[in-house]
């Protein structure tokens, strides 16, 4: 049978996770579906989760990021309008949506109404609301507003354990400022007497950072609720695995969809794919998420993944997430190709 694990690229190193605090029945049922639907290829009537891109803009230029290299979707970047956001959440609530992540390619704290977005989803019953952030823009006011709005989780991306290493990879950020911001987040949360948002600090486990990772865990374990890492992917055209065949099946197709800042609906995050038109399903300004989740195109994507034929889908054949998962299974990359796209 094909493999399909929901969070195969997320790893915990601190012995505890941001999910350990919540034991209510609705939350546990949501996490059961999160893990079981992809592994058992269960297709419900609506996604369990939506990646909603509050901001496609970023204030950093990290060298490992596909946003920096402009190898991830169109170059035009913007902020999601609140009317569109409310439309998406309203449809989701009506159809049993459990969780939303208000980030994808950009930095969510650039959106001036981020706390209002969190509040709207929370007051309408979304169980799990979270963001990924570089934390450079956190301040006391934003922290309090996000806590009061009901943000459940926050994942903070932070590479290395020294100023030199951190600022090499997080170009445009200041080491001391971000460490201070994360400590401030924890302090204010504790002062307010709440347990949310649960704080995860994570790094991309780049080859040059592996040896220092135990030190990283020791430092952040005193501040964060969870310390972990993500598998580092090659987010450039150099990572060419086209034609590689495997029974691995992408979990996104049974679990989640993405909606970009301008309303573009995608069946997944399309990591490292420059041309989103390859899988675009339309726009949430004009159509609903539910109909796209059940449309013929997505049904065909699921069928091909289950049959071990994902390489026949042009965007999946180029996806950096798929490339990493195949690499972990021991499936080698294909020979590099020339600049014209032919075998070199």
Coordinates of C-alpha atoms in Angstrom, one line a residue:
X1 CA 0.0 0.0 0.0
X2 CA 1.2 3.6 -0.6
X3 CA 2.5 5.5 2.4
X4 CA 0.7 8.7 3.5
X5 CA 1.6 10.2 6.8
X6 CA 0.1 13.6 7.8
X7 CA 3.1 15.3 9.4
X8 CA 6.1 13.4 8.1
X9 CA 8.3 16.5 7.8
X10 CA 7.6 17.7 11.4
X11 CA 9.8 16.3 14.2
X12 CA 9.8 16.8 17.9
X13 CA 13.0 16.8 20.0
X14 CA 11.9 18.0 23.4
X15 CA 9.8 15.2 24.6
X16 CA 6.6 17.3 24.6
X17 CA 4.4 18.8 21.9
X18 CA 2.1 21.8 21.5
X19 CA -0.8 19.3 21.4
X20 CA -0.2 17.9 24.9
X21 CA -2.2 20.6 26.7
X22 CA -5.5 20.0 25.0
X23 CA -7.6 16.9 25.9
X24 CA -11.1 18.0 25.1
X25 CA -13.2 15.6 23.0
X26 CA -13.5 17.9 20.0
X27 CA -9.8 18.5 19.8
X28 CA -8.9 14.8 20.2
X29 CA -11.4 13.8 17.5
X30 CA -9.9 16.4 15.1
X31 CA -6.4 15.1 15.7
X32 CA -7.6 11.5 15.2
X33 CA -9.0 12.6 11.8
X34 CA -5.8 14.5 11.1
X35 CA -3.7 11.3 11.5
X36 CA -6.1 8.7 10.2
X37 CA -7.6 10.3 7.1
X38 CA -4.4 10.4 5.0
X39 CA -3.2 7.0 6.2
X40 CA -6.5 5.3 5.4
X41 CA -7.2 7.5 2.4
X42 CA -10.5 8.8 3.8
X43 CA -12.1 11.6 1.8
X44 CA -14.6 13.6 3.9
X45 CA -17.0 16.2 2.4
X46 CA -14.7 19.1 3.3
X47 CA -11.0 19.5 4.3
X48 CA -10.1 19.0 7.9
X49 CA -7.7 21.9 7.6
X50 CA -7.1 25.0 5.4
X51 CA -3.8 26.8 4.8
X52 CA -5.0 30.4 4.5
X53 CA -2.3 32.8 3.2
X54 CA -2.9 36.0 5.2
X55 CA 0.3 37.5 3.7
X56 CA 2.3 36.4 0.7
X57 CA 4.9 39.1 1.5
X58 CA 7.9 38.5 3.7
X59 CA 10.3 40.9 5.5
X60 CA 13.3 38.5 5.3
X61 CA 15.4 37.1 2.5
X62 CA 16.4 33.7 3.8
X63 CA 18.7 32.0 1.2
X64 CA 17.1 28.5 1.6
X65 CA 13.5 29.7 1.0
X66 CA 11.6 29.3 -2.2
X67 CA 10.0 32.7 -1.6
X68 CA 13.4 34.3 -1.7
X69 CA 14.4 32.5 -4.9
X70 CA 10.9 33.3 -6.5
X71 CA 10.5 29.6 -7.1
X72 CA 7.2 29.3 -5.4
X73 CA 4.2 30.7 -7.2
X74 CA 3.7 34.0 -8.9
X75 CA 5.9 37.0 -8.1
X76 CA 3.0 39.3 -7.2
X77 CA 2.5 39.3 -3.5
X78 CA -0.2 40.8 -1.3
X79 CA -2.4 40.6 1.8
X80 CA -5.7 38.8 2.0
X81 CA -8.8 41.1 2.3
X82 CA -11.0 40.5 5.3
X83 CA -14.2 40.1 3.2
X84 CA -12.6 37.1 1.4
X85 CA -11.3 35.7 4.6
X86 CA -14.6 35.8 6.3
X87 CA -16.2 34.1 3.3
X88 CA -13.7 31.3 3.6
X89 CA -14.2 30.9 7.3
X90 CA -18.0 31.0 7.0
X91 CA -18.0 28.2 4.5
X92 CA -15.6 26.2 6.5
X93 CA -17.5 26.5 9.8
X94 CA -20.7 25.4 7.9
X95 CA -18.9 22.3 6.7
X96 CA -17.0 21.2 9.8
X97 CA -13.6 22.8 9.2
X98 CA -11.4 22.0 12.2
X99 CA -8.2 24.0 11.8
X100 CA -6.6 26.9 9.9
X101 CA -3.0 28.0 9.5
X102 CA -2.8 31.7 8.6
X103 CA 0.5 31.5 6.8
X104 CA 2.1 29.9 3.8
X105 CA 4.7 31.7 1.7
X106 CA 4.9 35.0 3.6
X107 CA 5.1 36.5 7.1
X108 CA 1.6 36.6 8.7
X109 CA 2.5 39.4 11.2
X110 CA 2.7 41.8 8.2
X111 CA -1.1 41.6 8.0
X112 CA -2.4 44.5 10.1
X113 CA -5.7 42.6 10.9
X114 CA -4.1 39.3 11.9
X115 CA -5.6 39.3 15.4
X116 CA -9.0 40.0 13.9
X117 CA -8.6 37.1 11.6
X118 CA -7.7 34.8 14.5
X119 CA -10.7 36.2 16.5
X120 CA -13.2 35.7 13.7
X121 CA -12.2 32.0 13.3
X122 CA -12.1 31.3 17.0
X123 CA -15.4 32.9 17.8
X124 CA -17.0 30.9 15.0
X125 CA -15.8 27.6 16.5
X126 CA -12.6 26.7 14.6
X127 CA -10.8 24.3 17.0
X128 CA -7.1 24.9 16.1
X129 CA -5.8 28.2 14.8
X130 CA -2.0 28.7 14.3
X131 CA 0.7 30.6 12.5
X132 CA 4.3 30.1 11.4
X133 CA 6.3 33.3 11.9
X134 CA 9.9 34.5 12.0
X135 CA 9.0 36.5 15.1
X136 CA 10.9 39.6 14.0
X137 CA 7.7 41.7 14.2
X138 CA 6.4 40.5 17.5
X139 CA 5.8 43.2 20.1
X140 CA 3.9 43.4 23.4
X141 CA 0.8 44.8 21.8
X142 CA 0.6 42.2 19.1
X143 CA 1.2 39.4 21.6
X144 CA -1.6 40.5 23.9
X145 CA -4.0 40.9 20.9
X146 CA -3.2 37.5 19.5
X147 CA -3.7 35.9 23.0
X148 CA -7.0 37.7 23.5
X149 CA -8.1 36.7 20.0
X150 CA -7.6 33.0 20.9
X151 CA -4.5 32.0 18.9
X152 CA -3.9 28.3 19.8
X153 CA -0.4 27.7 18.5
X154 CA 2.6 29.7 17.2
X155 CA 5.6 28.1 15.4
X156 CA 8.7 30.3 15.4
X157 CA 11.3 29.6 12.8
X158 CA 14.9 30.1 14.2
X159 CA 18.1 28.5 12.8
X160 CA 21.2 28.1 14.8
X161 CA 22.4 28.9 18.3
X162 CA 24.6 31.9 17.7
X163 CA 24.2 35.4 16.2
X164 CA 26.6 34.6 13.4
X165 CA 24.8 31.4 12.3
X166 CA 21.3 32.8 12.8
X167 CA 21.8 36.0 10.8
X168 CA 23.5 34.0 8.0
X169 CA 20.3 32.1 7.4
X170 CA 17.7 34.6 8.5
X171 CA 18.8 37.5 6.4
X172 CA 17.3 40.8 7.6
X173 CA 16.7 39.6 11.2
X174 CA 18.6 40.4 14.4
X175 CA 19.5 37.5 16.7
X176 CA 19.1 39.4 20.0
X177 CA 15.8 41.0 19.0
X178 CA 14.2 37.7 18.0
X179 CA 15.4 35.9 21.1
X180 CA 14.0 38.8 23.2
X181 CA 10.7 38.6 21.3
X182 CA 10.2 34.9 22.0
X183 CA 11.0 35.3 25.7
X184 CA 8.5 38.3 25.8
X185 CA 5.8 36.1 24.2
X186 CA 6.3 33.5 26.9
X187 CA 6.4 36.1 29.7
X188 CA 3.2 37.9 28.7
X189 CA 1.4 34.6 28.2
X190 CA 2.4 33.5 31.7
X191 CA 1.4 36.9 33.2
X192 CA -2.0 36.6 31.5
X193 CA -2.5 33.2 33.1
X194 CA -3.3 31.3 30.0
X195 CA -1.8 28.4 28.2
X196 CA -2.3 29.7 24.6
X197 CA -0.7 30.1 22.2
X198 CA 1.4 27.0 22.7
X199 CA 4.9 27.9 21.5
X200 CA 7.0 25.7 19.2
X201 CA 10.5 26.8 18.2
X202 CA 11.8 25.0 15.1
X203 CA 14.6 25.0 12.6
X204 CA 15.2 23.6 9.2
X205 CA 17.7 20.9 9.9
X206 CA 20.2 22.0 7.3
X207 CA 23.3 19.8 7.1
X208 CA 25.6 22.4 8.7
X209 CA 23.3 22.7 11.7
X210 CA 23.0 19.0 12.6
X211 CA 25.9 18.9 15.1
X212 CA 24.6 21.9 17.0
X213 CA 21.0 20.7 17.3
X214 CA 21.3 19.2 20.8
X215 CA 22.6 22.6 22.0
X216 CA 19.6 24.3 20.2
X217 CA 17.2 22.0 22.0
X218 CA 18.8 22.7 25.4
X219 CA 18.5 26.5 24.9
X220 CA 14.9 26.7 23.7
X221 CA 13.5 23.9 25.9
X222 CA 13.5 26.4 28.8
X223 CA 11.4 28.9 26.8
X224 CA 9.2 27.0 24.4
X225 CA 6.5 24.4 24.9
X226 CA 8.0 22.3 22.1
X227 CA 11.4 22.3 20.3
X228 CA 11.6 20.6 16.9
X229 CA 12.9 20.6 13.4
X230 CA 11.6 20.4 9.8
X231 CA 13.2 18.4 7.1
X232 CA 15.3 20.7 4.9
X233 CA 14.2 20.6 1.3
X234 CA 16.0 21.9 -1.8
X235 CA 13.8 24.7 -2.8
X236 CA 15.3 25.5 -6.2
X237 CA 15.2 24.1 -9.7
X238 CA 18.4 22.2 -8.9
X239 CA 16.3 19.6 -7.0
X240 CA 15.2 17.7 -10.0
X241 CA 13.5 14.4 -9.3
X242 CA 11.2 14.3 -12.3
X243 CA 10.3 10.8 -13.4
X244 CA 11.1 9.3 -10.0
X245 CA 8.4 6.6 -9.2
X246 CA 7.2 5.6 -5.8
X247 CA 4.1 4.3 -4.0
X248 CA 4.4 7.3 -1.6
X249 CA 1.1 9.3 -1.6
X250 CA 0.8 12.9 -0.6
X251 CA -1.2 13.3 2.7
X252 CA -2.5 16.8 1.6
X253 CA -5.0 15.4 -0.8
X254 CA -6.9 13.7 2.0
X255 CA -6.5 16.3 4.6
X256 CA -6.1 19.9 3.6
X257 CA -6.2 22.6 0.9
X258 CA -4.6 26.0 0.4
X259 CA -6.2 29.4 -0.3
X260 CA -3.7 32.1 -1.4
X261 CA -4.0 35.8 -0.4
X262 CA -5.8 36.6 -3.7
X263 CA -8.3 33.7 -3.3
X264 CA -6.5 31.2 -5.6
X265 CA -7.5 27.7 -4.4
X266 CA -4.9 25.0 -4.5
X267 CA -5.2 21.3 -3.6
X268 CA -1.9 21.5 -1.7
X269 CA 0.9 24.0 -0.9
X270 CA 2.7 23.2 -4.2
X271 CA 6.1 23.6 -2.6
X272 CA 8.8 24.8 -4.9
X273 CA 6.5 25.1 -7.9
X274 CA 6.8 28.4 -9.8
X275 CA 3.6 27.9 -11.9
X276 CA 0.5 27.6 -9.6
X277 CA -1.7 27.4 -12.7
X278 CA -0.6 23.8 -13.1
X279 CA -3.0 22.9 -10.3
X280 CA -5.1 26.0 -9.6
X281 CA -8.7 25.1 -8.9
X282 CA -10.2 28.6 -9.4
X283 CA -10.7 31.4 -6.9
X284 CA -12.5 31.6 -3.6
X285 CA -14.0 35.0 -4.5
X286 CA -16.1 33.3 -7.1
X287 CA -16.5 29.7 -6.0
X288 CA -16.6 27.5 -2.9
X289 CA -13.9 25.4 -1.3
X290 CA -16.3 22.4 -0.9
X291 CA -17.0 22.0 -4.6
X292 CA -13.3 22.2 -5.4
X293 CA -12.4 19.6 -2.7
X294 CA -14.7 17.2 -4.5
X295 CA -14.0 18.1 -8.1
X296 CA -12.9 15.7 -10.8
X297 CA -9.4 17.1 -11.0
X298 CA -8.7 16.5 -7.3
X299 CA -10.3 13.1 -7.4
X300 CA -7.9 12.2 -10.2
X301 CA -4.9 13.5 -8.3
X302 CA -5.9 11.2 -5.4
X303 CA -6.4 8.2 -7.7
X304 CA -2.9 8.7 -9.2
X305 CA -1.3 9.0 -5.8
X306 CA -3.0 5.9 -4.5
X307 CA -1.8 4.0 -7.6
X308 CA 1.8 5.1 -7.2
X309 CA 1.5 7.3 -10.3
X310 CA 2.1 10.7 -8.8
X311 CA 5.0 11.3 -11.2
X312 CA 2.4 11.6 -14.0
X313 CA 1.1 14.9 -12.4
X314 CA 3.5 17.5 -13.6
X315 CA 3.5 19.7 -10.5
X316 CA 3.8 16.7 -8.1
X317 CA 6.7 15.5 -10.3
X318 CA 8.5 18.7 -9.4
X319 CA 7.3 19.2 -5.8
X320 CA 10.1 19.7 -3.3
X321 CA 8.0 18.1 -0.5
X322 CA 7.6 15.0 -2.6
X323 CA 11.3 15.0 -3.5
X324 CA 12.3 15.0 0.2
X325 CA 9.8 12.2 1.1
X326 CA 11.1 10.1 -1.7
X327 CA 14.7 10.8 -0.7
X328 CA 13.9 9.6 2.9
X329 CA 12.5 6.4 1.3
X330 CA 15.9 5.9 -0.5
X331 CA 14.6 6.8 -3.9
X332 CA 17.4 8.7 -5.7
X333 CA 17.0 11.9 -7.6
X334 CA 17.0 11.8 -11.3
X335 CA 20.1 13.0 -13.3
X336 CA 20.3 16.8 -13.5
X337 CA 18.8 18.4 -16.6
X338 CA 20.1 21.1 -18.8
X339 CA 18.7 24.7 -18.6
X340 CA 16.3 23.9 -21.5
X341 CA 14.7 21.2 -19.3
X342 CA 16.0 18.3 -21.3
X343 CA 18.4 15.6 -19.9
X344 CA 21.8 17.1 -19.6

